[in-house]
Amino acid sequence: AEAAPEVQSPASPPVEVAAPVAPEWTERGEILSIGNNVLLRENERASQVVVVGGNAEIRGRVDGEVFVVGGNLSLGERASIHGEAVCIAGRVDNPHRAPIHGDTIAIGTFVPLPAFGSLLEWLGDAAWNARLLSPRVAWPWVVFGTATLFLFLLALAFGRGMNACSRSLEERPGATLTTAIALLPGLPLFTVLLICTILGILLLPFLGVAVFFGVAFGKAAMMVFIGRSVLRVTGATDLMDRAWLTILIGAVVLAVLYCVPFLGLFVWALTGWIGLGMVTATLLEKRRREKAVAAAAAAAARSAVPTPSRPVVATAAVVPTTTAFNAAGVSVATEPPLPSEPVTPAAGGDAAVPPASSGFGVPPPAYAPPPPPAVAAARVPVSVPVGPMNRADLWVRLGALLVDIVLIGIAGGTTGVLGLLPFPLVFVVYVCAMWLWKGSTIGGIIFKLQIVRLDGRPVDAATAVVRTLVAFISAATVIGFLWCLWDDEGQTWHDKVAGTNVVVLPKSVSLV
């Protein structure tokens, strides 16, 4: 049988296998995050990832190491790490077994992760944004609410004391702020002195407890002060003495300020410091009043006791006589008037009438004993002499301040001074020099303003420096500048401390 011819099928073209296409990466470089979570997507690539106080979720590629402190590390299905993966106080979640070419280190997984990670997240946010409360972290709000509840209970129990501390800042802001300023070097110096005495070391725990409760009570008093200020502005002055209400209003205001970046921690520290000064100033004023009352009572008791007087013994006195003759030519002995009894002519001008005596020919005493000591009157504050001058209102003063700031910025930027020295230092030198030279600044000269002292003396270097430094506190709190709106003397906080005021001169007076 013939073999069937072989039928050759036409050759099929070779199948071309497509080469894998490399994904297009979005470069993010090095990633550093403090207090926030980090997400690296599928199409993103980073050279290194460092997260502190937050979680890291890697879905893309990391060419270097991944460090997570106080959070968890999660890897996606397409994730890859070409270095080490280190997680401290957290856990590493890799359900898809994504490749990690380095070592995997997890330390502290036994720590309660949500609480510890949240703590580190808050610490990172507080350090990065300089604020006390964060909208993303819940537990600080719980702590703030608990502290507010504690202070609210204090206000219910010691409402009168908190109102007294608040009135101390309202009525005597100069003395209160001066006390707070004195506490800055005074408290550490007192602590060092206690340590130097060796035995005083035993008193340090009591001092710490006293300072702690002083700051807590002062913080509550500051909340009351803020609440009273809000009620005063709104016109509800009849509710100002209710400490339980004003402390809640102050807590709301402080909660808002604590959330502001780069201001929250400053407000927290400033309110605690001024609050401690309020408490100290109130205690000192109370002690001074008690000593004044005790001294007045002792003086009144001494004046009520009769002073024993020496008995007066009448002695015979030889009075010289003169001889005269009557109409019959007989001599008559007459007594001249006493030298202490001046003879005054009568109405008719002929006869002489001696003045009335106190009895037995003795004239009335010319010296009257001093009245018994009384309680010293309250010190009346010295007011600015009115005359042709008026107190400047807030808006004129702010206008002059704005002119000075613009001039310092232009002059300092042109000459290069602001490149060498910070603006606050240049401002302090400028205003102090102008106050000592002209009693005003260039902006004040334009608006006819002048700085005057309440005691009438010229502004000296100490007054200028103190007024300038306290002005920064007034600007930081804003309330210090607004204080002149309701103050009877029209003074701000730095005016109260320095004993000065700002007046508007008449047009006829030139400051140039």
Short mmCIF file of C-alpha atoms in Angstrom, two decimals:
data_model
loop_
_atom_site.label_atom_id
_atom_site.label_comp_id
_atom_site.label_asym_id
_atom_site.label_seq_id
_atom_site.Cartn_x
_atom_site.Cartn_y
_atom_site.Cartn_z
CA ALA A 1 0.00 0.00 0.00
CA GLU A 2 1.22 3.32 -0.88
CA ALA A 3 1.89 5.57 1.98
CA ALA A 4 -0.24 8.64 2.13
CA PRO A 5 1.69 11.76 1.37
CA GLU A 6 2.43 13.86 4.30
CA VAL A 7 0.39 17.00 4.40
CA GLN A 8 2.36 19.81 5.87
CA SER A 9 0.30 22.43 7.64
CA PRO A 10 1.30 26.00 7.09
CA ALA A 11 3.60 27.31 9.83
CA SER A 12 1.81 29.44 12.40
CA PRO A 13 3.41 32.79 13.21
CA PRO A 14 5.26 32.91 16.56
CA VAL A 15 3.34 34.38 19.49
CA GLU A 16 4.99 37.54 20.86
CA VAL A 17 4.92 37.80 24.65
CA ALA A 18 4.48 41.40 25.82
CA ALA A 19 7.13 42.60 28.25
CA PRO A 20 5.83 43.74 31.64
CA VAL A 21 5.27 47.44 31.76
CA ALA A 22 6.84 49.12 34.73
CA PRO A 23 4.31 51.16 36.66
CA GLU A 24 4.66 54.90 36.62
CA TRP A 25 5.62 55.91 40.14
CA THR A 26 4.84 59.19 41.83
CA GLU A 27 7.88 60.15 43.80
CA ARG A 28 7.29 61.41 47.36
CA GLY A 29 10.88 61.36 48.58
CA GLU A 30 11.41 61.10 52.33
CA ILE A 31 8.23 61.20 54.41
CA LEU A 32 8.39 62.53 57.97
CA SER A 33 5.20 62.89 59.97
CA ILE A 34 4.69 63.78 63.65
CA GLY A 35 1.23 63.37 65.12
CA ASN A 36 -0.45 62.47 61.80
CA ASN A 37 -1.20 59.28 59.87
CA VAL A 38 0.59 58.49 56.59
CA LEU A 39 -0.86 56.74 53.52
CA LEU A 40 1.40 55.67 50.64
CA ARG A 41 -0.82 54.75 47.66
CA GLU A 42 -0.26 52.02 45.02
CA ASN A 43 1.34 54.34 42.46
CA GLU A 44 3.52 56.21 44.99
CA ARG A 45 7.12 55.55 45.92
CA ALA A 46 9.11 56.92 48.86
CA SER A 47 12.75 56.69 49.76
CA GLN A 48 12.06 56.50 53.51
CA VAL A 49 9.04 56.75 55.83
CA VAL A 50 9.23 57.96 59.45
CA VAL A 51 6.00 58.33 61.46
CA VAL A 52 5.88 59.40 65.12
CA GLY A 53 2.58 59.36 66.97
CA GLY A 54 0.54 58.06 64.05
CA ASN A 55 -0.20 55.04 61.86
CA ALA A 56 1.48 54.19 58.55
CA GLU A 57 -0.32 52.37 55.73
CA ILE A 58 1.96 51.29 52.88
CA ARG A 59 0.33 50.28 49.59
CA GLY A 60 3.14 51.33 47.27
CA ARG A 61 6.91 50.98 47.32
CA VAL A 62 9.48 52.09 49.86
CA ASP A 63 13.08 51.94 48.70
CA GLY A 64 14.50 52.40 52.19
CA GLU A 65 13.42 51.83 55.79
CA VAL A 66 10.07 52.35 57.48
CA PHE A 67 10.04 53.56 61.10
CA VAL A 68 6.77 53.85 63.03
CA VAL A 69 6.80 54.96 66.69
CA GLY A 70 3.58 54.94 68.70
CA GLY A 71 1.42 53.59 65.89
CA ASN A 72 0.67 50.59 63.67
CA LEU A 73 2.26 49.63 60.34
CA SER A 74 -0.09 48.14 57.72
CA LEU A 75 1.04 46.72 54.35
CA GLY A 76 -1.22 46.42 51.28
CA GLU A 77 -1.35 43.74 48.62
CA ARG A 78 1.10 45.48 46.26
CA ALA A 79 3.32 46.95 48.93
CA SER A 80 7.05 46.38 49.01
CA ILE A 81 9.71 47.54 51.43
CA HIS A 82 13.35 47.25 50.36
CA GLY A 83 14.73 48.07 53.80
CA GLU A 84 13.90 47.35 57.41
CA ALA A 85 10.41 47.72 58.88
CA VAL A 86 10.63 48.92 62.49
CA CYS A 87 7.53 49.45 64.62
CA ILE A 88 7.92 50.60 68.24
CA ALA A 89 4.92 50.56 70.60
CA GLY A 90 2.72 49.22 67.83
CA ARG A 91 2.10 46.20 65.63
CA VAL A 92 2.89 45.22 62.05
CA ASP A 93 -0.07 44.01 59.93
CA ASN A 94 0.97 42.17 56.72
CA PRO A 95 -1.95 39.90 55.76
CA HIS A 96 -0.92 39.65 52.06
CA ARG A 97 2.70 38.74 52.88
CA ALA A 98 4.07 41.73 51.04
CA PRO A 99 7.82 41.48 50.54
CA ILE A 100 10.04 43.08 53.17
CA HIS A 101 13.67 42.71 52.08
CA GLY A 102 15.07 43.83 55.43
CA ASP A 103 14.39 42.81 58.98
CA THR A 104 11.00 43.24 60.60
CA ILE A 105 11.24 44.58 64.14
CA ALA A 106 8.21 45.10 66.37
CA ILE A 107 8.80 46.33 69.92
CA GLY A 108 6.22 47.00 72.59
CA THR A 109 3.22 45.27 71.12
CA PHE A 110 2.08 44.48 74.67
CA VAL A 111 1.35 48.20 75.29
CA PRO A 112 -2.34 49.16 74.93
CA LEU A 113 -1.94 50.45 71.39
CA PRO A 114 -4.91 52.78 71.00
CA ALA A 115 -4.21 54.66 74.25
CA PHE A 116 -0.43 54.86 73.87
CA GLY A 117 -0.60 55.70 70.19
CA SER A 118 -3.18 58.38 70.86
CA LEU A 119 -0.93 59.82 73.57
CA LEU A 120 2.00 60.02 71.19
CA GLU A 121 -0.26 61.45 68.51
CA TRP A 122 -1.32 64.23 70.89
CA LEU A 123 2.28 64.86 71.90
CA GLY A 124 3.26 65.14 68.27
CA ASP A 125 0.40 67.53 67.52
CA ALA A 126 1.18 69.63 70.59
CA ALA A 127 4.85 69.85 69.64
CA TRP A 128 4.20 70.50 65.95
CA ASN A 129 1.29 72.97 66.26
CA ALA A 130 2.01 74.36 69.76
CA ARG A 131 -1.54 73.89 70.99
CA LEU A 132 -3.16 72.06 73.87
CA LEU A 133 -6.29 70.60 72.27
CA SER A 134 -6.51 68.89 68.89
CA PRO A 135 -9.72 68.27 66.93
CA ARG A 136 -8.38 64.84 65.87
CA VAL A 137 -7.57 63.49 69.34
CA ALA A 138 -10.49 62.88 71.67
CA TRP A 139 -8.95 62.04 75.03
CA PRO A 140 -7.48 65.55 75.74
CA TRP A 141 -11.03 66.91 75.52
CA VAL A 142 -12.07 64.38 78.14
CA VAL A 143 -9.24 65.54 80.40
CA PHE A 144 -10.16 69.20 79.82
CA GLY A 145 -13.80 68.49 80.60
CA THR A 146 -12.86 66.65 83.80
CA ALA A 147 -10.61 69.50 84.90
CA THR A 148 -13.37 72.02 84.11
CA LEU A 149 -15.82 69.98 86.22
CA PHE A 150 -13.34 70.03 89.13
CA LEU A 151 -12.89 73.79 88.81
CA PHE A 152 -16.66 74.21 88.57
CA LEU A 153 -17.03 72.44 91.92
CA LEU A 154 -14.34 74.75 93.33
CA ALA A 155 -16.34 77.72 92.08
CA LEU A 156 -19.42 76.44 93.87
CA ALA A 157 -17.48 76.10 97.12
CA PHE A 158 -15.15 79.12 96.89
CA GLY A 159 -17.05 81.50 94.66
CA ARG A 160 -16.35 84.53 96.83
CA GLY A 161 -12.61 83.91 96.78
CA MET A 162 -12.55 83.52 93.00
CA ASN A 163 -14.56 86.71 92.57
CA ALA A 164 -12.10 88.47 94.89
CA CYS A 165 -9.16 87.30 92.77
CA SER A 166 -10.96 88.40 89.63
CA ARG A 167 -11.67 91.84 91.09
CA SER A 168 -7.99 92.07 92.04
CA LEU A 169 -7.09 91.94 88.34
CA GLU A 170 -9.98 94.24 87.41
CA GLU A 171 -9.38 96.93 90.02
CA ARG A 172 -5.60 96.65 90.52
CA PRO A 173 -4.16 95.24 87.29
CA GLY A 174 -0.87 97.03 87.85
CA ALA A 175 -0.22 95.51 91.26
CA THR A 176 -1.48 92.09 90.14
CA LEU A 177 0.70 91.93 87.04
CA THR A 178 3.67 93.23 89.01
CA THR A 179 3.18 90.40 91.51
CA ALA A 180 2.99 87.88 88.67
CA ILE A 181 6.18 89.27 87.14
CA ALA A 182 7.94 89.13 90.51
CA LEU A 183 7.00 85.45 90.88
CA LEU A 184 9.02 84.48 87.79
CA PRO A 185 12.43 85.02 89.42
CA GLY A 186 11.16 85.00 93.00
CA LEU A 187 9.78 81.47 93.13
CA PRO A 188 12.91 79.74 91.70
CA LEU A 189 15.13 81.91 93.92
CA PHE A 190 13.10 80.97 97.00
CA THR A 191 13.39 77.30 96.03
CA VAL A 192 17.17 77.60 95.69
CA LEU A 193 17.38 79.29 99.09
CA LEU A 194 15.42 76.45 100.67
CA ILE A 195 17.79 73.94 99.12
CA CYS A 196 20.83 75.88 100.37
CA THR A 197 19.54 75.76 103.93
CA ILE A 198 19.55 71.93 103.81
CA LEU A 199 16.68 71.78 106.31
CA GLY A 200 14.52 73.65 103.84
CA ILE A 201 14.60 70.63 101.55
CA LEU A 202 11.95 69.11 103.82
CA LEU A 203 9.66 72.02 102.90
CA LEU A 204 9.95 71.53 99.14
CA PRO A 205 7.05 69.03 98.92
CA PHE A 206 4.78 71.45 100.79
CA LEU A 207 5.91 74.27 98.51
CA GLY A 208 5.13 72.15 95.47
CA VAL A 209 1.65 71.32 96.77
CA ALA A 210 1.02 75.00 97.55
CA VAL A 211 2.11 76.06 94.07
CA PHE A 212 -0.01 73.33 92.46
CA PHE A 213 -3.19 74.36 94.27
CA GLY A 214 -2.32 78.03 93.74
CA VAL A 215 -2.08 77.47 89.99
CA ALA A 216 -5.31 75.42 89.97
CA PHE A 217 -7.19 78.08 91.95
CA GLY A 218 -5.63 80.79 89.80
CA LYS A 219 -6.69 79.01 86.63
CA ALA A 220 -10.25 78.90 87.93
CA ALA A 221 -10.02 82.58 88.87
CA MET A 222 -8.82 83.39 85.33
CA MET A 223 -11.83 81.55 83.89
CA VAL A 224 -14.05 83.60 86.21
CA PHE A 225 -12.29 86.78 85.10
CA ILE A 226 -12.81 85.93 81.42
CA GLY A 227 -16.47 85.12 82.07
CA ARG A 228 -16.95 88.39 83.97
CA SER A 229 -15.34 90.30 81.10
CA VAL A 230 -17.68 88.67 78.59
CA LEU A 231 -20.73 89.50 80.71
CA ARG A 232 -19.50 93.07 81.17
CA VAL A 233 -19.17 93.53 77.42
CA THR A 234 -22.61 92.05 76.78
CA GLY A 235 -24.17 94.24 79.48
CA ALA A 236 -25.25 91.41 81.82
CA THR A 237 -23.47 92.92 84.82
CA ASP A 238 -26.04 91.56 87.27
CA LEU A 239 -24.73 88.02 86.63
CA MET A 240 -21.04 88.81 87.10
CA ASP A 241 -20.88 87.66 90.74
CA ARG A 242 -22.14 84.15 89.94
CA ALA A 243 -18.86 82.28 89.80
CA TRP A 244 -20.42 79.01 88.65
CA LEU A 245 -21.71 80.77 85.50
CA THR A 246 -18.65 82.87 84.71
CA ILE A 247 -16.30 79.89 85.05
CA LEU A 248 -18.29 77.97 82.42
CA ILE A 249 -18.14 80.92 80.04
CA GLY A 250 -14.41 81.24 80.63
CA ALA A 251 -13.93 77.50 80.03
CA VAL A 252 -15.62 77.76 76.62
CA VAL A 253 -13.43 80.70 75.62
CA LEU A 254 -10.26 78.92 76.74
CA ALA A 255 -11.26 75.72 74.92
CA VAL A 256 -11.48 77.69 71.67
CA LEU A 257 -8.13 79.39 72.29
CA TYR A 258 -6.44 76.10 73.19
CA CYS A 259 -7.27 74.78 69.69
CA VAL A 260 -5.57 77.67 67.85
CA PRO A 261 -2.16 76.59 66.47
CA PHE A 262 0.87 78.41 67.89
CA LEU A 263 -1.36 80.13 70.46
CA GLY A 264 -2.94 77.36 72.53
CA LEU A 265 0.11 76.44 74.63
CA PHE A 266 1.01 80.12 75.10
CA VAL A 267 -2.49 80.95 76.39
CA TRP A 268 -2.40 77.92 78.68
CA ALA A 269 0.92 78.97 80.22
CA LEU A 270 -0.04 82.66 80.40
CA THR A 271 -3.34 82.02 82.18
CA GLY A 272 -1.69 79.75 84.73
CA TRP A 273 1.05 82.29 85.42
CA ILE A 274 -1.26 85.30 85.74
CA GLY A 275 -3.69 83.20 87.78
CA LEU A 276 -0.99 82.41 90.32
CA GLY A 277 -0.15 86.11 90.43
CA MET A 278 -3.83 86.94 91.04
CA VAL A 279 -4.02 84.56 93.98
CA THR A 280 -0.77 85.86 95.48
CA ALA A 281 -1.74 89.52 95.04
CA THR A 282 -5.16 88.91 96.60
CA LEU A 283 -3.64 87.18 99.64
CA LEU A 284 -1.10 89.98 100.08
CA GLU A 285 -3.80 92.65 99.84
CA LYS A 286 -5.96 90.81 102.35
CA ARG A 287 -3.03 90.55 104.75
CA ARG A 288 -2.28 94.26 104.35
CA ARG A 289 -5.89 95.19 105.11
CA GLU A 290 -5.97 92.96 108.18
CA LYS A 291 -2.81 94.61 109.52
CA ALA A 292 -4.25 98.08 108.85
CA VAL A 293 -7.47 97.22 110.68
CA ALA A 294 -5.53 95.75 113.61
CA ALA A 295 -3.32 98.85 113.82
CA ALA A 296 -6.36 101.13 113.71
CA ALA A 297 -8.09 99.14 116.45
CA ALA A 298 -4.99 99.30 118.64
CA ALA A 299 -4.72 103.07 118.10
CA ALA A 300 -8.39 103.56 118.96
CA ALA A 301 -7.97 101.49 122.13
CA ARG A 302 -5.01 103.59 123.21
CA SER A 303 -6.91 106.84 122.64
CA ALA A 304 -9.91 105.60 124.66
CA VAL A 305 -7.81 105.13 127.85
CA PRO A 306 -7.76 108.43 129.85
CA THR A 307 -4.29 109.85 130.42
CA PRO A 308 -3.63 110.63 134.12
CA SER A 309 -2.89 114.33 134.67
CA ARG A 310 -0.79 115.88 137.40
CA PRO A 311 -2.78 117.85 140.04
CA VAL A 312 -2.47 121.60 139.84
CA VAL A 313 -1.32 123.19 143.11
CA ALA A 314 -2.18 126.86 143.56
CA THR A 315 0.77 128.88 144.83
CA ALA A 316 0.77 132.43 146.09
CA ALA A 317 2.42 134.84 143.78
CA VAL A 318 3.81 138.22 144.77
CA VAL A 319 2.38 140.82 142.53
CA PRO A 320 4.21 144.12 142.45
CA THR A 321 2.10 147.14 143.23
CA THR A 322 2.30 150.74 142.16
CA THR A 323 1.34 153.89 144.06
CA ALA A 324 -1.24 156.34 142.83
CA PHE A 325 -3.04 159.29 144.37
CA ASN A 326 -6.73 159.93 144.45
CA ALA A 327 -8.47 163.24 144.20
CA ALA A 328 -7.97 163.94 147.95
CA GLY A 329 -4.24 163.42 147.65
CA VAL A 330 -4.23 160.10 149.51
CA SER A 331 -1.99 157.37 148.11
CA VAL A 332 -3.71 154.23 146.87
CA ALA A 333 -2.01 150.87 145.97
CA THR A 334 -3.25 149.45 142.68
CA GLU A 335 -2.47 146.15 140.89
CA PRO A 336 -1.40 146.32 137.26
CA PRO A 337 -2.95 143.90 134.81
CA LEU A 338 -1.21 140.60 134.23
CA PRO A 339 1.30 140.65 131.39
CA SER A 340 -0.44 137.70 129.75
CA GLU A 341 -3.70 139.59 129.58
CA PRO A 342 -3.37 142.20 126.83
CA VAL A 343 -5.47 145.28 127.37
CA THR A 344 -7.71 146.18 124.52
CA PRO A 345 -9.48 149.46 124.13
CA ALA A 346 -13.23 149.48 124.64
CA ALA A 347 -15.68 150.55 122.09
CA GLY A 348 -15.72 154.11 123.43
CA GLY A 349 -11.92 154.35 123.26
CA ASP A 350 -11.43 155.65 126.85
CA ALA A 351 -11.43 152.71 129.23
CA ALA A 352 -9.38 149.55 128.90
CA VAL A 353 -11.17 146.21 129.15
CA PRO A 354 -9.12 143.08 129.81
CA PRO A 355 -10.03 139.97 127.80
CA ALA A 356 -12.02 137.21 129.35
CA SER A 357 -9.93 134.68 131.22
CA SER A 358 -10.48 131.07 131.94
CA GLY A 359 -10.96 131.70 135.65
CA PHE A 360 -8.84 132.81 138.61
CA GLY A 361 -7.07 135.32 136.43
CA VAL A 362 -5.39 132.60 134.29
CA PRO A 363 -5.67 133.06 130.51
CA PRO A 364 -6.91 130.18 128.32
CA PRO A 365 -4.20 127.83 127.11
CA ALA A 366 -2.74 128.67 123.75
CA TYR A 367 -1.88 124.98 122.97
CA ALA A 368 -4.59 122.45 122.22
CA PRO A 369 -3.74 118.73 122.57
CA PRO A 370 -3.76 116.75 119.31
CA PRO A 371 -6.87 114.74 118.52
CA PRO A 372 -6.68 110.96 118.99
CA PRO A 373 -5.27 109.08 116.03
CA ALA A 374 -7.89 107.83 113.62
CA VAL A 375 -7.91 105.22 110.91
CA ALA A 376 -5.86 106.31 107.93
CA ALA A 377 -7.97 107.23 104.98
CA ALA A 378 -7.81 105.15 101.87
CA ARG A 379 -5.19 106.24 99.37
CA VAL A 380 -6.74 108.22 96.57
CA PRO A 381 -5.10 107.49 93.23
CA VAL A 382 -3.39 110.43 91.64
CA SER A 383 -5.13 111.48 88.45
CA VAL A 384 -3.66 113.07 85.38
CA PRO A 385 -3.92 116.86 85.52
CA VAL A 386 -6.64 117.76 83.07
CA GLY A 387 -5.87 121.34 82.09
CA PRO A 388 -5.55 121.60 78.32
CA MET A 389 -4.90 117.86 77.91
CA ASN A 390 -7.31 114.97 77.37
CA ARG A 391 -6.88 111.24 77.67
CA ALA A 392 -6.35 109.47 74.36
CA ASP A 393 -8.84 106.82 73.31
CA LEU A 394 -7.92 103.36 72.08
CA TRP A 395 -8.29 103.97 68.35
CA VAL A 396 -5.97 106.98 68.29
CA ARG A 397 -3.36 105.00 70.20
CA LEU A 398 -3.66 102.05 67.80
CA GLY A 399 -3.26 104.45 64.87
CA ALA A 400 -0.04 105.84 66.32
CA LEU A 401 1.20 102.30 67.01
CA LEU A 402 0.50 101.27 63.41
CA VAL A 403 2.48 104.26 62.13
CA ASP A 404 5.43 103.30 64.36
CA ILE A 405 5.36 99.68 63.19
CA VAL A 406 5.33 100.71 59.51
CA LEU A 407 8.17 103.19 60.04
CA ILE A 408 10.30 100.64 61.89
CA GLY A 409 9.67 98.08 59.15
CA ILE A 410 10.62 100.49 56.36
CA ALA A 411 13.65 101.95 58.13
CA GLY A 412 14.87 98.60 59.46
CA GLY A 413 14.42 96.85 56.12
CA THR A 414 16.18 99.66 54.21
CA THR A 415 19.15 99.87 56.53
CA GLY A 416 19.39 96.12 57.11
CA VAL A 417 18.92 96.40 60.87
CA LEU A 418 16.03 93.94 60.90
CA GLY A 419 18.30 91.41 59.22
CA LEU A 420 20.67 91.55 62.17
CA LEU A 421 18.32 92.14 65.12
CA PRO A 422 14.81 90.79 65.79
CA PHE A 423 11.90 93.17 65.39
CA PRO A 424 10.80 93.12 69.09
CA LEU A 425 14.26 94.24 70.22
CA VAL A 426 14.36 97.06 67.64
CA PHE A 427 10.86 98.13 68.69
CA VAL A 428 11.82 98.23 72.39
CA VAL A 429 14.93 100.33 71.72
CA TYR A 430 12.98 102.69 69.46
CA VAL A 431 10.06 103.42 71.77
CA CYS A 432 12.23 103.70 74.90
CA ALA A 433 14.58 106.16 73.20
CA MET A 434 11.70 108.27 71.84
CA TRP A 435 9.89 108.33 75.20
CA LEU A 436 13.02 109.49 76.99
CA TRP A 437 13.74 112.14 74.33
CA LYS A 438 10.33 113.50 73.34
CA GLY A 439 7.90 111.74 75.65
CA SER A 440 6.27 110.30 72.52
CA THR A 441 7.05 108.35 69.36
CA ILE A 442 6.86 109.52 65.74
CA GLY A 443 3.36 108.10 65.46
CA GLY A 444 2.46 109.82 68.73
CA ILE A 445 3.84 113.12 67.44
CA ILE A 446 1.67 112.81 64.33
CA PHE A 447 -1.44 112.19 66.45
CA LYS A 448 -0.40 114.72 69.16
CA LEU A 449 -0.01 112.03 71.84
CA GLN A 450 2.31 112.10 74.82
CA ILE A 451 3.20 109.68 77.61
CA VAL A 452 2.85 111.27 81.07
CA ARG A 453 3.41 109.90 84.55
CA LEU A 454 0.67 110.10 87.13
CA ASP A 455 3.01 111.60 89.72
CA GLY A 456 3.94 114.48 87.41
CA ARG A 457 7.60 113.48 87.01
CA PRO A 458 9.19 112.98 83.58
CA VAL A 459 9.38 109.50 82.08
CA ASP A 460 12.67 107.86 83.10
CA ALA A 461 14.46 104.80 81.72
CA ALA A 462 12.97 102.34 84.24
CA THR A 463 9.42 103.51 83.49
CA ALA A 464 10.00 103.26 79.74
CA VAL A 465 11.44 99.74 79.89
CA VAL A 466 8.76 98.40 82.26
CA ARG A 467 5.96 99.94 80.20
CA THR A 468 7.35 98.44 76.97
CA LEU A 469 7.83 94.94 78.37
CA VAL A 470 4.36 94.79 79.93
CA ALA A 471 2.95 96.10 76.62
CA PHE A 472 3.95 92.77 75.04
CA ILE A 473 1.81 91.00 77.66
CA SER A 474 -1.09 93.36 76.91
CA ALA A 475 -0.72 92.63 73.19
CA ALA A 476 -0.53 88.86 73.76
CA THR A 477 -3.70 88.78 75.85
CA VAL A 478 -5.50 91.51 73.84
CA ILE A 479 -7.48 92.24 77.01
CA GLY A 480 -4.59 94.33 78.30
CA PHE A 481 -5.01 96.79 75.43
CA LEU A 482 -8.81 96.75 75.55
CA TRP A 483 -8.73 97.49 79.29
CA CYS A 484 -8.73 101.25 78.61
CA LEU A 485 -12.23 100.99 77.13
CA TRP A 486 -13.88 100.46 80.52
CA ASP A 487 -11.19 101.69 82.91
CA ASP A 488 -12.11 104.88 84.79
CA GLU A 489 -8.66 106.36 84.19
CA GLY A 490 -8.48 105.17 80.57
CA GLN A 491 -5.37 103.09 81.28
CA THR A 492 -4.17 99.84 79.76
CA TRP A 493 -2.35 97.14 81.71
CA HIS A 494 1.07 98.54 80.87
CA ASP A 495 -0.15 101.99 81.93
CA LYS A 496 -1.29 100.57 85.25
CA VAL A 497 2.03 98.85 85.91
CA ALA A 498 4.21 101.79 84.84
CA GLY A 499 1.96 104.46 86.41
CA THR A 500 1.50 106.32 83.14
CA ASN A 501 -1.23 107.49 80.81
CA VAL A 502 -1.50 108.72 77.24
CA VAL A 503 -2.90 112.20 76.68
CA VAL A 504 -3.79 114.26 73.61
CA LEU A 505 -2.09 117.65 73.51
CA PRO A 506 -3.82 120.74 72.13
CA LYS A 507 -2.92 121.98 68.68
CA SER A 508 -1.00 124.93 70.11
CA VAL A 509 1.55 122.59 71.78
CA SER A 510 4.31 121.25 69.53
CA LEU A 511 6.25 118.07 70.23
CA VAL A 512 8.81 118.56 67.45
#
